[in-house]
mmCIF file of C-alpha atoms in Angstrom:
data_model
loop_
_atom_site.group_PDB
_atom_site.id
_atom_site.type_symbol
_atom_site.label_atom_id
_atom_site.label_comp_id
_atom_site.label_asym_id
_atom_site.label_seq_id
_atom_site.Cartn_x
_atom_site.Cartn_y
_atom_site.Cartn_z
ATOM 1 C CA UNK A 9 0.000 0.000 0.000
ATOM 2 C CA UNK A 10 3.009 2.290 0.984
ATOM 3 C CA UNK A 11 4.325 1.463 -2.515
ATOM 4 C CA UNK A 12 1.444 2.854 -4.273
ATOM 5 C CA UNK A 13 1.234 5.632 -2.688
ATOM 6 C CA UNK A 14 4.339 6.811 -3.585
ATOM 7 C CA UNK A 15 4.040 5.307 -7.432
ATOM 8 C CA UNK A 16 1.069 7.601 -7.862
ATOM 9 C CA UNK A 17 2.606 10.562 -5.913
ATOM 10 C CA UNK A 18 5.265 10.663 -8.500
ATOM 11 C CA UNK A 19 3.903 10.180 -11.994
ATOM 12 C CA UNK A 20 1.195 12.678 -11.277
ATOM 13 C CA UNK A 21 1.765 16.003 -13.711
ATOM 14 C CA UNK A 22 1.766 18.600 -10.059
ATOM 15 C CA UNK A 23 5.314 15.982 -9.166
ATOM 16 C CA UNK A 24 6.518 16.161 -13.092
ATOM 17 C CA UNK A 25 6.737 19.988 -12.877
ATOM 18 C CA UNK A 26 8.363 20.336 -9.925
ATOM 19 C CA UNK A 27 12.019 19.239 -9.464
ATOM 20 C CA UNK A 28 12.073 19.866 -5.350
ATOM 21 C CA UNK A 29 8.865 17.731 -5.250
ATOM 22 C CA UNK A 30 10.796 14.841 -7.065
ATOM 23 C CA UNK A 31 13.598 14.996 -5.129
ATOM 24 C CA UNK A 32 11.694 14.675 -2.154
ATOM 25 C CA UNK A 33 10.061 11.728 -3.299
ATOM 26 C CA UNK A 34 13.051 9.885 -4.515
ATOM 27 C CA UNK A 35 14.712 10.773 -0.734
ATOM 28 C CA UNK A 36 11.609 8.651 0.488
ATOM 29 C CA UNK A 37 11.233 5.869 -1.711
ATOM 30 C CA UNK A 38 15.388 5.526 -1.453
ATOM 31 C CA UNK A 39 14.954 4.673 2.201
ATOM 32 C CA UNK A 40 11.854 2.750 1.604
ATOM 33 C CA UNK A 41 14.024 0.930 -0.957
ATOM 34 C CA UNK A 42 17.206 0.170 1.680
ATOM 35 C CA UNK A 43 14.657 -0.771 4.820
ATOM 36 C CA UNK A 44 13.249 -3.325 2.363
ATOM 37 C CA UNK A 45 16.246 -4.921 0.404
ATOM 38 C CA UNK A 46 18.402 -4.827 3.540
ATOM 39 C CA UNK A 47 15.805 -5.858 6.160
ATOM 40 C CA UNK A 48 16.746 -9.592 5.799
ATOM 41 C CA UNK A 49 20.318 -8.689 6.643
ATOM 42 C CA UNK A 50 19.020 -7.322 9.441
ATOM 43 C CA UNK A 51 17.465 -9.956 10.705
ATOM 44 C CA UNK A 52 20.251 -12.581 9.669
ATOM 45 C CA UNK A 53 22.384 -10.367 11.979
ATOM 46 C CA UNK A 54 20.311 -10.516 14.975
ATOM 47 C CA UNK A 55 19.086 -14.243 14.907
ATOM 48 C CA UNK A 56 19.583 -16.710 17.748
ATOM 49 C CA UNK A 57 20.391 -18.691 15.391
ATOM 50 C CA UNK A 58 22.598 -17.429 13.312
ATOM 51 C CA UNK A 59 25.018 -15.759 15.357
ATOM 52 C CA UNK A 60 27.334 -12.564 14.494
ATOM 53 C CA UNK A 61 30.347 -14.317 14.214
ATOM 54 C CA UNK A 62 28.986 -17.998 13.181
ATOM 55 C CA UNK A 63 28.852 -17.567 9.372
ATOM 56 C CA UNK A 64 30.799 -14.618 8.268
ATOM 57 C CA UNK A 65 30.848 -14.962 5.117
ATOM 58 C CA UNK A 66 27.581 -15.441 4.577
ATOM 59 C CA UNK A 67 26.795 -12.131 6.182
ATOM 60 C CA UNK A 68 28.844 -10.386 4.098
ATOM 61 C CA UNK A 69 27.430 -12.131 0.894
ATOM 62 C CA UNK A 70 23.640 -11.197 1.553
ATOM 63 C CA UNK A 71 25.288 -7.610 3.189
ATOM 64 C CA UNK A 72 26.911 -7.051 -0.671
ATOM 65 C CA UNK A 73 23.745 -8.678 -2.278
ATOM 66 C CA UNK A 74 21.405 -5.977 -0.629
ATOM 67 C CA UNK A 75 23.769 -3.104 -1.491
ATOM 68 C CA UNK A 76 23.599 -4.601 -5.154
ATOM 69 C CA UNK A 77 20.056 -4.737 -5.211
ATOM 70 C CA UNK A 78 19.555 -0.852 -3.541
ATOM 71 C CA UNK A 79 22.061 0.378 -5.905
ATOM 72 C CA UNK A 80 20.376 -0.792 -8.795
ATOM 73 C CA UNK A 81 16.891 0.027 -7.689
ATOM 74 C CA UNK A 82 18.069 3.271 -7.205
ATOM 75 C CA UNK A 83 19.668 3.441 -10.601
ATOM 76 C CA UNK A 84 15.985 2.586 -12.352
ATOM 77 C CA UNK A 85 14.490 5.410 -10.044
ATOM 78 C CA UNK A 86 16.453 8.004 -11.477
ATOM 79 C CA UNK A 87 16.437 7.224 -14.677
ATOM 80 C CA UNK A 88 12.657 7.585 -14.654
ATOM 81 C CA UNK A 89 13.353 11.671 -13.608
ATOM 82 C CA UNK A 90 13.311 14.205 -16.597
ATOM 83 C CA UNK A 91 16.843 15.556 -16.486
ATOM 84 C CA UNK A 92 15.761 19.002 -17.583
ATOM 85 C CA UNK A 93 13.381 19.521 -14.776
ATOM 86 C CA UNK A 94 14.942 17.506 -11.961
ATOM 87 C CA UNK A 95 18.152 20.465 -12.016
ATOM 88 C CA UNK A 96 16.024 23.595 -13.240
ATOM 89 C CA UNK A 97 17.048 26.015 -11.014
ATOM 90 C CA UNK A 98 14.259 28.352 -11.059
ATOM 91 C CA UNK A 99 10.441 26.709 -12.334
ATOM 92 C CA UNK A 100 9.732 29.700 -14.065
ATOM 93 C CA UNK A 101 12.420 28.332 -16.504
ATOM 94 C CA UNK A 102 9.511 26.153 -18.439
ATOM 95 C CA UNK A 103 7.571 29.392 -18.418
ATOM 96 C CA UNK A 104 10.007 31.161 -20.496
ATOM 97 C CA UNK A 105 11.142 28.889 -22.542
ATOM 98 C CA UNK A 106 7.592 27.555 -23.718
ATOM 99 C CA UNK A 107 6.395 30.757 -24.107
ATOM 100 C CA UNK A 108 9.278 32.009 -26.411
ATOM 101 C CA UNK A 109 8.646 28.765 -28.318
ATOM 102 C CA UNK A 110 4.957 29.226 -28.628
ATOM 103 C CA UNK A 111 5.056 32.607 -30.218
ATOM 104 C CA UNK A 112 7.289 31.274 -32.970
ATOM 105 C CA UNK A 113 5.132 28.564 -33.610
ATOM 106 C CA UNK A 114 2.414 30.594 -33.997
ATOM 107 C CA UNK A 115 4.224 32.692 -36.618
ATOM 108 C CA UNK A 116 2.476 33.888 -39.421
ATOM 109 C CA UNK A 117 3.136 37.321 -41.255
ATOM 110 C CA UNK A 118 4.114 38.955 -43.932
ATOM 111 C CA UNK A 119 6.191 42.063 -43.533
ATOM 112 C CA UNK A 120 7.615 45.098 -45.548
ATOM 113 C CA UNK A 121 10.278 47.364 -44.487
ATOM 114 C CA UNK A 122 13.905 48.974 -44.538
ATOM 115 C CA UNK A 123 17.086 47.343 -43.520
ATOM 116 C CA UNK A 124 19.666 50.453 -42.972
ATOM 117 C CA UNK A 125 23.312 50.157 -41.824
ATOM 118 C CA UNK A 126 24.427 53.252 -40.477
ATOM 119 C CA UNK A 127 27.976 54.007 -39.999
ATOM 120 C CA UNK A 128 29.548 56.135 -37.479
ATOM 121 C CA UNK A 129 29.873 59.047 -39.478
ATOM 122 C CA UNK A 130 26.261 59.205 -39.945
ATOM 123 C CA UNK A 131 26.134 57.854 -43.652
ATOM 124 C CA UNK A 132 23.160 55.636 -44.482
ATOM 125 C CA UNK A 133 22.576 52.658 -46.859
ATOM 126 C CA UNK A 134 19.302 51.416 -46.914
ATOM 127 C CA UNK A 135 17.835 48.185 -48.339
ATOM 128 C CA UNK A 136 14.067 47.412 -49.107
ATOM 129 C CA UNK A 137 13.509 44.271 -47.053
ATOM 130 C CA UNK A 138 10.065 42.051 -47.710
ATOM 131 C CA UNK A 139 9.730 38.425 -45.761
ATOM 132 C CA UNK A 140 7.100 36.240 -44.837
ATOM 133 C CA UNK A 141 6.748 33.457 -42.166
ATOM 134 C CA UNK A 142 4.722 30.386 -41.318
ATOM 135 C CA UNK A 143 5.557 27.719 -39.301
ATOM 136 C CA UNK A 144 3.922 24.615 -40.277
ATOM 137 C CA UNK A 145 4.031 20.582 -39.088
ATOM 138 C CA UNK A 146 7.356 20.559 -39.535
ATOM 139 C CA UNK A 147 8.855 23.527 -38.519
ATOM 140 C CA UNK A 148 9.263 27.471 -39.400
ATOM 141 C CA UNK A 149 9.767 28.759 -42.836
ATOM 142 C CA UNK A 150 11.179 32.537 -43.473
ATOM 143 C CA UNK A 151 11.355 33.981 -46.951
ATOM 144 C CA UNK A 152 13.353 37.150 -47.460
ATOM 145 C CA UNK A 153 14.126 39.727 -50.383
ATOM 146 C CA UNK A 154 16.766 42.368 -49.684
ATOM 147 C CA UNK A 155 16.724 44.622 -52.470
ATOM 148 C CA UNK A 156 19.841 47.071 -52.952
ATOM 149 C CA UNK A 157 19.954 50.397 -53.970
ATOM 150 C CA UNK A 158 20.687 49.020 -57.439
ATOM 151 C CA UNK A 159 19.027 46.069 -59.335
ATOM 152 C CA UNK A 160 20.470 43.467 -57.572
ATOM 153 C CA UNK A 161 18.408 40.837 -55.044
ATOM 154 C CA UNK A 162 19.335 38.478 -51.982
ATOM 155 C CA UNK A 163 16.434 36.196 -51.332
ATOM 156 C CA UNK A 164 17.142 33.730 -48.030
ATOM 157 C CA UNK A 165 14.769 30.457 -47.379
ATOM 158 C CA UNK A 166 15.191 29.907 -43.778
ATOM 159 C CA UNK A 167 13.764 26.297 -42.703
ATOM 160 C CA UNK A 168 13.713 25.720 -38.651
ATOM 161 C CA UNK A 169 12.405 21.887 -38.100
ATOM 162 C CA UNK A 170 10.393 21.072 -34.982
ATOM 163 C CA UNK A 171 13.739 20.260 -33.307
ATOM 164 C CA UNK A 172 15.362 23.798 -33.894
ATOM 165 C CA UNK A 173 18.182 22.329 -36.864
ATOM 166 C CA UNK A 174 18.041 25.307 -39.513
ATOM 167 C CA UNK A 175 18.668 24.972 -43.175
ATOM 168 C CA UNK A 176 19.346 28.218 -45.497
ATOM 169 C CA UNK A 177 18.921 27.973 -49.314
ATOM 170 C CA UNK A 178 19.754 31.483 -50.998
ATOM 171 C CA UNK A 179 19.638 33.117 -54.665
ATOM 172 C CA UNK A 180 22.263 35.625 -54.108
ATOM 173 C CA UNK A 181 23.390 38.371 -56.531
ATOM 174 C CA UNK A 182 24.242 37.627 -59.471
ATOM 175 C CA UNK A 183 22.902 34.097 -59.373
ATOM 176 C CA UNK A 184 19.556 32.233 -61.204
ATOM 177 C CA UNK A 185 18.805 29.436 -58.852
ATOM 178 C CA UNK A 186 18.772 28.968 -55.454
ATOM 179 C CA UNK A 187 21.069 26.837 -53.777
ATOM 180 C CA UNK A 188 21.964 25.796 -50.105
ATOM 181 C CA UNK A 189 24.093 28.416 -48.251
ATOM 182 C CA UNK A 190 26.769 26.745 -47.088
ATOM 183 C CA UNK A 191 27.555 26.458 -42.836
ATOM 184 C CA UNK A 192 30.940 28.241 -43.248
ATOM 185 C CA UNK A 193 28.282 31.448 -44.344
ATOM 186 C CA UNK A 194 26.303 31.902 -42.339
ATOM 187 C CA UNK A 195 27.558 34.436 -39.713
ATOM 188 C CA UNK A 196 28.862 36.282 -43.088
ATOM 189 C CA UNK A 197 27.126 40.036 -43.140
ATOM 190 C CA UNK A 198 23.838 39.684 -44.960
ATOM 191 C CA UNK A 199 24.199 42.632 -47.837
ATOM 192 C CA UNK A 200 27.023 44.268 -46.000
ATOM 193 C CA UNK A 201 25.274 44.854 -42.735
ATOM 194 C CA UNK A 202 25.749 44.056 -38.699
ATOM 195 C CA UNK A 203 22.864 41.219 -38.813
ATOM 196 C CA UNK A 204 24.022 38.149 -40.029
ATOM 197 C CA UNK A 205 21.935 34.890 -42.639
ATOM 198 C CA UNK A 206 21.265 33.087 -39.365
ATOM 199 C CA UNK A 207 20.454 36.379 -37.305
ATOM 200 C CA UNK A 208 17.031 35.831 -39.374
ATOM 201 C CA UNK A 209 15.492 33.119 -37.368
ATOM 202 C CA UNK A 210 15.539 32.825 -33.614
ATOM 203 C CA UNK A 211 16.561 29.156 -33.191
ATOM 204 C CA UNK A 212 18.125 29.389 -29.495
ATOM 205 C CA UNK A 213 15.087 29.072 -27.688
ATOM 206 C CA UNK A 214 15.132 25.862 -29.381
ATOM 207 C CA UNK A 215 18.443 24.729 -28.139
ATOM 208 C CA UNK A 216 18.142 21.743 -25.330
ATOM 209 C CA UNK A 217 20.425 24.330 -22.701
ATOM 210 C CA UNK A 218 18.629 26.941 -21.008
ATOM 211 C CA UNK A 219 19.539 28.710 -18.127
ATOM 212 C CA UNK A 220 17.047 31.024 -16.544
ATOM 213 C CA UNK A 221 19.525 33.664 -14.886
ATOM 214 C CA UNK A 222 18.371 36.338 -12.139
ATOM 215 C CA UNK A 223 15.682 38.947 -13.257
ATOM 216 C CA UNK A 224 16.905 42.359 -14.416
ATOM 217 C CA UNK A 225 14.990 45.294 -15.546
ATOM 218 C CA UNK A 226 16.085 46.303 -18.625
ATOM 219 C CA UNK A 227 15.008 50.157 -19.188
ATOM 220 C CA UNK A 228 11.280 50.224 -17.290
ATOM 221 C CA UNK A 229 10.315 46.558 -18.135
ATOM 222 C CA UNK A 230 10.506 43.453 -15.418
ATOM 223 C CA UNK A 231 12.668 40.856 -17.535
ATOM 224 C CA UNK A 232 13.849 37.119 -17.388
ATOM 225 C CA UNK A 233 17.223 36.974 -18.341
ATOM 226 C CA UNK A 234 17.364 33.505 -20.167
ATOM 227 C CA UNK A 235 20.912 32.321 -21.169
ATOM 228 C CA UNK A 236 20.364 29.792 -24.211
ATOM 229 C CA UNK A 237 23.848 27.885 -24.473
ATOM 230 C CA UNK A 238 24.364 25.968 -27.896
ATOM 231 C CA UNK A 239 25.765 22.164 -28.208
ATOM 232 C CA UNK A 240 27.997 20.446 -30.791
ATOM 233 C CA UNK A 241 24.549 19.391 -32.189
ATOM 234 C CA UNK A 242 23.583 22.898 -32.596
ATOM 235 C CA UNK A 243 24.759 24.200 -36.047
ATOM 236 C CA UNK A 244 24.949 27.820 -35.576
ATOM 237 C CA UNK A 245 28.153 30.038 -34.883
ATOM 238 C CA UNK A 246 26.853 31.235 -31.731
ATOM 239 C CA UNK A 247 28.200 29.995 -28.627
ATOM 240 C CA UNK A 248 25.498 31.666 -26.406
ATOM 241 C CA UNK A 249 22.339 33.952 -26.586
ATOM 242 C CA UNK A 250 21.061 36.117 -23.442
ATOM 243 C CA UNK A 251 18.079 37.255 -23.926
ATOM 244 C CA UNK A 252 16.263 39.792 -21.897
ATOM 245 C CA UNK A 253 12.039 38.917 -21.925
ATOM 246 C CA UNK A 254 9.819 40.791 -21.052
ATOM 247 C CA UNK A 255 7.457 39.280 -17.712
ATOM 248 C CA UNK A 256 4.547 39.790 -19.227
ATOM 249 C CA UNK A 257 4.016 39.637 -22.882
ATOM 250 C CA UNK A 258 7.324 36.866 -23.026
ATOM 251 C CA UNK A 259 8.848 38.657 -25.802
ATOM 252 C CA UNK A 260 12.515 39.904 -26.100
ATOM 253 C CA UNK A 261 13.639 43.425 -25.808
ATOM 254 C CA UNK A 262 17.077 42.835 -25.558
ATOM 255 C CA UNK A 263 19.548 40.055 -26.550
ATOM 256 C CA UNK A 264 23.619 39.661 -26.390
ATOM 257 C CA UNK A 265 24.908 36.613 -29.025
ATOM 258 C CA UNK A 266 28.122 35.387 -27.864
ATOM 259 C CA UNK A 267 30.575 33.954 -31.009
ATOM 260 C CA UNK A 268 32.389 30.845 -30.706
ATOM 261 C CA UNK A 269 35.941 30.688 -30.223
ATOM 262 C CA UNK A 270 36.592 34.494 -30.788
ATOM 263 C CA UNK A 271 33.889 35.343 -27.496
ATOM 264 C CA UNK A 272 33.279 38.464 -29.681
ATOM 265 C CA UNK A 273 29.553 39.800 -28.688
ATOM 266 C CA UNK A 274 26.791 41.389 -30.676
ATOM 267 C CA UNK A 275 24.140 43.222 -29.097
ATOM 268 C CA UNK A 276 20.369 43.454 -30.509
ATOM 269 C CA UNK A 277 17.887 46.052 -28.753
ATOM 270 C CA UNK A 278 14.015 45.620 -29.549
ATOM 271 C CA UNK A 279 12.039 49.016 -30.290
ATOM 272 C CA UNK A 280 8.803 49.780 -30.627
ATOM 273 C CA UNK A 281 6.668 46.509 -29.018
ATOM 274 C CA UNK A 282 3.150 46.199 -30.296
ATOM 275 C CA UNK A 283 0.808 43.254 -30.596
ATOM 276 C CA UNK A 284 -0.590 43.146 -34.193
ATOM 277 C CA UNK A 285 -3.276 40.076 -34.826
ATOM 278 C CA UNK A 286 -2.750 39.189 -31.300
ATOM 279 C CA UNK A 287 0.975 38.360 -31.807
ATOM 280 C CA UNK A 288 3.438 40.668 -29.856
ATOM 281 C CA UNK A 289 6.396 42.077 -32.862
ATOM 282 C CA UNK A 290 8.867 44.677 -32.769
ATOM 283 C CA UNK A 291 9.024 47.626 -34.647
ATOM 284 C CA UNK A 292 12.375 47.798 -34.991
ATOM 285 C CA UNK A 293 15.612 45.930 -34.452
ATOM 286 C CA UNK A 294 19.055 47.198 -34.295
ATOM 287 C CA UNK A 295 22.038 45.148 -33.719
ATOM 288 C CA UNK A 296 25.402 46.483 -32.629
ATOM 289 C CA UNK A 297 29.122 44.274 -33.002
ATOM 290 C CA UNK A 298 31.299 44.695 -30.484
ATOM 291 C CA UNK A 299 34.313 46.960 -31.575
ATOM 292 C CA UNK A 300 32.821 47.799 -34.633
ATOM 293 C CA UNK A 301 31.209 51.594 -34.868
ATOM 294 C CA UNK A 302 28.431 52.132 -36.676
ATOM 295 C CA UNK A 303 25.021 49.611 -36.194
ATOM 296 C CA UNK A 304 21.926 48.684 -38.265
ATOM 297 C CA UNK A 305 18.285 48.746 -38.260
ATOM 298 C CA UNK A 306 15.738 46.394 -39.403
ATOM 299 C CA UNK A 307 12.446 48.356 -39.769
ATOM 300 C CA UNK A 308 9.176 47.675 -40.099
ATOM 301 C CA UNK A 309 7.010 49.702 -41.872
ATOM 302 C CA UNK A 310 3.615 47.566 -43.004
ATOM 303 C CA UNK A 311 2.923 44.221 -41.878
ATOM 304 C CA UNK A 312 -0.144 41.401 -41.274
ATOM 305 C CA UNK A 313 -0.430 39.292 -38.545
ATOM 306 C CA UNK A 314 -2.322 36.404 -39.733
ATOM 307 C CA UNK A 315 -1.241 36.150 -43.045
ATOM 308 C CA UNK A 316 -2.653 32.876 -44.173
ATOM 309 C CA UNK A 317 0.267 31.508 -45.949
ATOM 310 C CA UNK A 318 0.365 28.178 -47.554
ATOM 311 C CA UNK A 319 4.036 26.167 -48.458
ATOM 312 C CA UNK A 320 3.126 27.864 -51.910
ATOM 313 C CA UNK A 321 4.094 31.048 -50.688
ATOM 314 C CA UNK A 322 7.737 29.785 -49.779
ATOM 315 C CA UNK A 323 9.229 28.787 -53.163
ATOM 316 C CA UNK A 324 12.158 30.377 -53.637
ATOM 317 C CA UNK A 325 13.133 29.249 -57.039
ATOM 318 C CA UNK A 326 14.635 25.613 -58.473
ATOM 319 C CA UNK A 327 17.445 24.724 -55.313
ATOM 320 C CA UNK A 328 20.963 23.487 -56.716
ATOM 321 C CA UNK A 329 21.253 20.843 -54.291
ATOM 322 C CA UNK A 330 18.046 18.112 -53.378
ATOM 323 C CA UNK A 331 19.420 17.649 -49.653
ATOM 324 C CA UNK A 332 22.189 19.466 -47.650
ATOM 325 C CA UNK A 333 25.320 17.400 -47.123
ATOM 326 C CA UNK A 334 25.708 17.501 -43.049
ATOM 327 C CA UNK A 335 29.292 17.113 -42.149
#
C-alpha cells in the first residue's frame, strides 16, 4: 500500500513539474528501498540462530547482495526523472522557454520594411527588405528579399524543423537558382550589414540548454534573463544567446549573441513593441558588433499578422542541391 502511494505521488503532472517535489520523493522511496532490500540482513544479523560471528561470510554475501540490489533500484528510479526539470534552477524556466517557443510557432506574417546600416559618421545605406513566415508541421519557414539600392536581389529560405536544426537555401546576386548556403556562411554580413543569414530566425530558444539567470529590468520593463547555451549538435556560430524577456508579454527586448571561439559579442535592442493580430512584434531591431562603430536597423514599416500563408508562398526558385550534405 506504501508502494502505491508513492508510485502515484510521483507520476502525477503537479510531481513532473516540480524538481524539489521529485527529489523529495526519490529521498523517500530511497529509504523505503534500503529498509526493504536490507531488512533480511538485518534480521540474519540478529538471529539466535545465526550468530554474528557464526557464518561470516555469509553475512557479508547477503550484506553485498542488498547493497547490489539498492544500488540498482536506485539506478531505475532516477532514470525515470526528466533531467531538464529535476536540475532547473528556477520553475519559471519552463515558463520562459515555452512561451518564447509558442510565439514562434504561432508565426504567421508577412512584412515590408527597410534594412539600414548606419555608420559612425552618420552615412546611411538602406535596403528594401520584404519576408514572410509560417511555421507549419514541420517547422518554421522565413522567406526574405533584400533589395539594394541598385538592381540586384538576396532572397534567403530559412527552414527551422520542430527540433530547432536550420537549413538556409539562398539566390544571391548575381545568381539564377537557389542553392543551399553553405555552414561556413552563415555568420557572413547579410548585404554588407551588422545582422548576419542566421540572425534571421531565432533558433536558441530551441536549443536543449537553457539557463534562466536572475531577473533584471532592462530600461522600465521586469525581464527574465534567459541564457540559451548551444551544443555540438547545434549548427549555428553562436556559442550563447542572453536574452532579456519581457514578464509579461514573453517577448525579447534585448539580446547579447556570444561567437564561438573568438567570445566576440553582438548586441540586438528591440524598439517599438506592439501586438498586431494578437501576436506581440517589434518595430524595430538594431544590432550592434562589439568593436565595430556604426550599427543597423531592421524596420518595419507595413505588416499582417495572420497572413494565411500556404508552403506555396515559400518557393524560392529551383534549389541546386536536393538535400544538404551535413558534415
Amino acid at each position: 500500500m506504501r508502494t502505491n502511494r508513492l508510485t502515484l505521488a510521483i507520476w502525477s503532472t503537479k510531481w513532473i513539474h516540480y524538481p524539489l517535489l521529485w527529489m523529495d520523493a526519490i529521498r523517500t522511496l530511497a529509504v523505503y528501498i534500503a529498509m526493504t532490500f536490507l531488512r533480511p540482513d538485518v534480521i540474519l544479523s540478529r538471529s539466535r540462530k545465526f550468530g554474528r560471528y557464526r557464518y561470516p561470510k555469509a553475512r557479508c554475501a547477503n550484506c553485498a547482495f542488498g547493497t547490489i540490489q539498492t544500488s540498482i533500484a536506485l539506478l531505475v528510479l532516477l532514470s525515470l526523472v526528466p533531467p531538464s526539470r529535476a536540475f532547473a534552477a528556477n520553475p519559471d524556466l519552463e515558463t520562459v522557454v515555452t512561451g518564447s517557443r509558442q510565439r514562434i510557432e504561432k508565426l504567421d506574417y508577412r512584412i515590408t520594411g527597410r534594412l539600414t546600416r548606419v555608420e559612425d559618421n552618420g552615412k546611411h545605406t538602406s535596403y528594401k527588405f520584404v519576408a514572410k513566415a509560417h511555421w507549419f508541421p514541420d517547422g518554421l519557414r522565413v522567406l526574405c528579399e533584400i533589395s539594394g539600392p541598385g538592381s540586384e536581389k538576396t532572397r534567403l529560405l530559412l527552414h527551422m524543423s520542430v527540433s530547432g536544426r536550420v537549413t538556409i537555401e539562398a539566390v544571391l546576386p548575381g545568381q539564377k537558382a537557389a542553392s543551399v548556403l553553405p555552414f561556413e556562411r552563415w555568420n557572413e554580413p547579410l548585404v554588407g550589414t551588422d545582422f548576419s543569414y542566421e540572425d534571421m530566425v531565432e533558433s536558441q530558444f530551441f536549443w536543449k540548454n537553457q539557463e534562466l539567470l536572475a531577473p533584471e529590468k532592462y530600461g522600465v520593463r521586469d525581464c527574465f534573463v534567459l541564457k540559451s547555451i548551444s551544443s555540438s549538435e547545434d549548427r549555428t556560430h553562436y556559442e550563447s544567446v542572453t536574452s532579456w524577456i519581457d514578464h509579461g508579454i514573453l517577448f525579447p527586448v534585448h539580446a547579447v549573441k556570444t561567437l564561438r571561439g573568438t567570445g566576440q559579442q553582438k548586441e540586438f535592442i528591440y524598439y517599438g513593441l506592439r501586438q498586431v493580430g494578437g501576436a506581440w512584434s517589434a518595430s524595430q531591431v538594431e544590432a550592434k558588433q562589439q568593436g565595430k562603430p556604426g550599427s543597423s536597423i531592421l524596420a518595419i514599416e507595413f505588416g499582417s499578422g495572420k497572413a494565411n500563408l500556404g508552403r506555396k508562398d515559400f518557393e524560392i526558385g529551383q534549389s541546386g542541391a536536393q538535400e544538404e550534405k551535413v558534415k
